[in-house]
C-alpha cells in the first residue's frame, strides 16, 4: 500500500459523517511521504520544533506548535508519543511512529477525540508494522 493511500483512505476517511481538514505522513527527517491536497506548506524550522518536542517533551508548550504559519496552543498529549494542539474550534494531532510523524488537522464539526482516534490508530498500526 502506498503512503498516499494511507493518507487518502485511513486519515481522510469519514468518521461519523465528518472528515479531517488535512493530513500528512512525514518522515522524521522532515521529508513529506504523503499528504492531502489541503495540508499546509510546512517550514523546516516548524518540523524541527515538532521533532524536538518529541525528544524533549514540553518544549513547544511555551511557544505553541506552528504548522504552515498557523499557531496551535499545545494541550495535553502523551510525552514522546503524541502532541495535541488547539486553535479556535479546530486543532491538530501529531503521532510519532518509529520512522514518521502522522499529522491530522480538524475543524468543527469533527471533535478532538475523533481526530485523535483516526491519527493515533494509524500511528499505532504503523508502529506494530515496525514503521
Coordinates of C-alpha atoms in Angstrom, one line a residue:
X1 CA 0.0 0.0 0.0
X2 CA 1.4 3.4 -0.9
X3 CA 1.8 6.2 1.7
X4 CA -0.7 8.3 -0.3
X5 CA -3.3 5.5 0.1
X6 CA -2.8 5.6 3.9
X7 CA -3.5 9.4 3.9
X8 CA -6.4 9.1 1.5
X9 CA -8.1 6.0 2.9
X10 CA -7.1 6.0 6.6
X11 CA -6.6 9.6 7.6
X12 CA -9.0 11.5 5.3
X13 CA -11.7 8.8 5.9
X14 CA -15.2 9.6 7.1
X15 CA -15.8 9.3 10.8
X16 CA -19.5 9.7 11.9
X17 CA -20.1 11.9 8.9
X18 CA -17.0 14.1 9.4
X19 CA -13.5 14.3 7.9
X20 CA -10.1 15.7 8.8
X21 CA -9.4 19.1 7.2
X22 CA -5.9 18.0 6.3
X23 CA -3.5 15.1 6.9
X24 CA 0.1 14.0 6.2
X25 CA 2.7 11.4 6.9
X26 CA 6.2 13.0 7.2
X27 CA 9.5 11.2 7.8
X28 CA 11.3 12.1 11.0
X29 CA 13.9 13.8 8.7
X30 CA 11.2 16.2 7.7
X31 CA 10.6 14.8 4.2
X32 CA 6.9 14.5 3.2
X33 CA 5.9 10.9 2.4
X34 CA 2.3 11.7 1.5
X35 CA -0.2 14.5 2.2
X36 CA -3.7 15.6 1.5
X37 CA -4.1 18.5 -1.0
X38 CA -5.2 20.8 1.8
X39 CA -2.1 20.1 4.1
X40 CA -0.2 23.4 4.7
X41 CA 3.3 24.1 3.4
X42 CA 5.5 23.4 6.4
X43 CA 8.6 25.4 7.1
X44 CA 11.8 23.4 8.1
X45 CA 12.0 25.1 11.5
X46 CA 8.4 24.2 12.3
X47 CA 9.2 20.5 11.6
X48 CA 12.4 20.8 13.7
X49 CA 10.5 22.2 16.6
X50 CA 7.9 19.4 16.5
X51 CA 10.6 16.7 16.3
X52 CA 12.4 18.4 19.2
X53 CA 9.3 18.3 21.3
X54 CA 9.0 14.5 20.9
X55 CA 12.7 14.2 22.0
X56 CA 12.3 16.8 24.8
X57 CA 8.6 16.9 25.8
X58 CA 7.3 20.3 26.9
X59 CA 9.5 22.5 24.6
X60 CA 6.5 23.5 22.4
X61 CA 4.1 24.4 25.2
X62 CA 5.5 27.9 26.0
X63 CA 5.8 28.9 22.3
X64 CA 3.0 26.9 20.6
X65 CA 3.0 24.5 17.8
X66 CA 3.4 26.2 14.4
X67 CA 2.4 24.4 11.2
X68 CA 2.2 26.3 8.0
X69 CA 2.4 29.6 9.9
X70 CA -0.7 28.6 11.9
X71 CA -0.2 28.6 15.7
X72 CA -1.8 25.9 17.8
X73 CA -1.9 26.1 21.6
X74 CA -0.3 22.8 22.9
X75 CA -2.7 20.9 25.1
X76 CA -2.3 17.5 26.9
X77 CA -0.7 14.8 24.9
X78 CA 1.5 11.8 25.6
X79 CA 5.1 12.9 26.1
X80 CA 7.3 11.5 23.4
X81 CA 4.4 9.8 21.6
X82 CA 1.5 12.3 20.8
X83 CA 1.3 16.1 20.6
X84 CA -2.1 17.7 20.6
X85 CA -2.9 21.3 19.8
X86 CA -6.0 23.5 19.7
X87 CA -6.9 26.6 17.7
X88 CA -10.4 28.0 18.0
X89 CA -12.9 25.3 17.1
X90 CA -10.3 23.1 15.5
X91 CA -6.9 21.6 16.3
X92 CA -4.1 19.2 15.4
X93 CA -2.9 15.7 16.5
X94 CA 0.6 14.5 15.7
X95 CA 1.6 10.9 16.4
X96 CA 5.2 9.7 16.4
X97 CA 6.0 6.3 14.9
X98 CA 9.4 4.6 14.7
X99 CA 10.2 6.4 11.4
X100 CA 7.5 9.0 10.8
X101 CA 5.1 11.6 12.1
X102 CA 1.4 11.3 11.4
X103 CA -0.5 14.7 11.2
X104 CA -4.2 15.2 11.4
X105 CA -5.8 18.7 11.3
X106 CA -9.5 19.1 12.1
X107 CA -12.2 21.8 12.4
X108 CA -15.8 21.5 13.7
X109 CA -18.0 19.6 13.5
X110 CA -15.2 17.0 13.9
X111 CA -14.3 16.6 17.6
X112 CA -10.8 16.4 19.1
X113 CA -11.5 12.8 20.1
X114 CA -12.4 11.8 16.6
X115 CA -9.2 13.4 15.2
X116 CA -7.1 11.7 18.0
X117 CA -8.7 8.3 17.2
X118 CA -8.0 8.5 13.4
X119 CA -4.4 9.7 13.7
X120 CA -3.4 7.5 16.7
X121 CA -5.0 4.4 15.3
X122 CA -2.9 4.6 12.1
X123 CA 0.2 5.5 14.1
X124 CA -0.2 2.5 16.4
X125 CA -0.7 0.3 13.3
X126 CA 2.4 1.6 11.7
X127 CA 4.4 1.1 14.9
X128 CA 3.1 -2.5 15.0
X129 CA 4.4 -2.9 11.5
X130 CA 7.9 -1.7 12.5
X131 CA 7.4 1.6 10.7

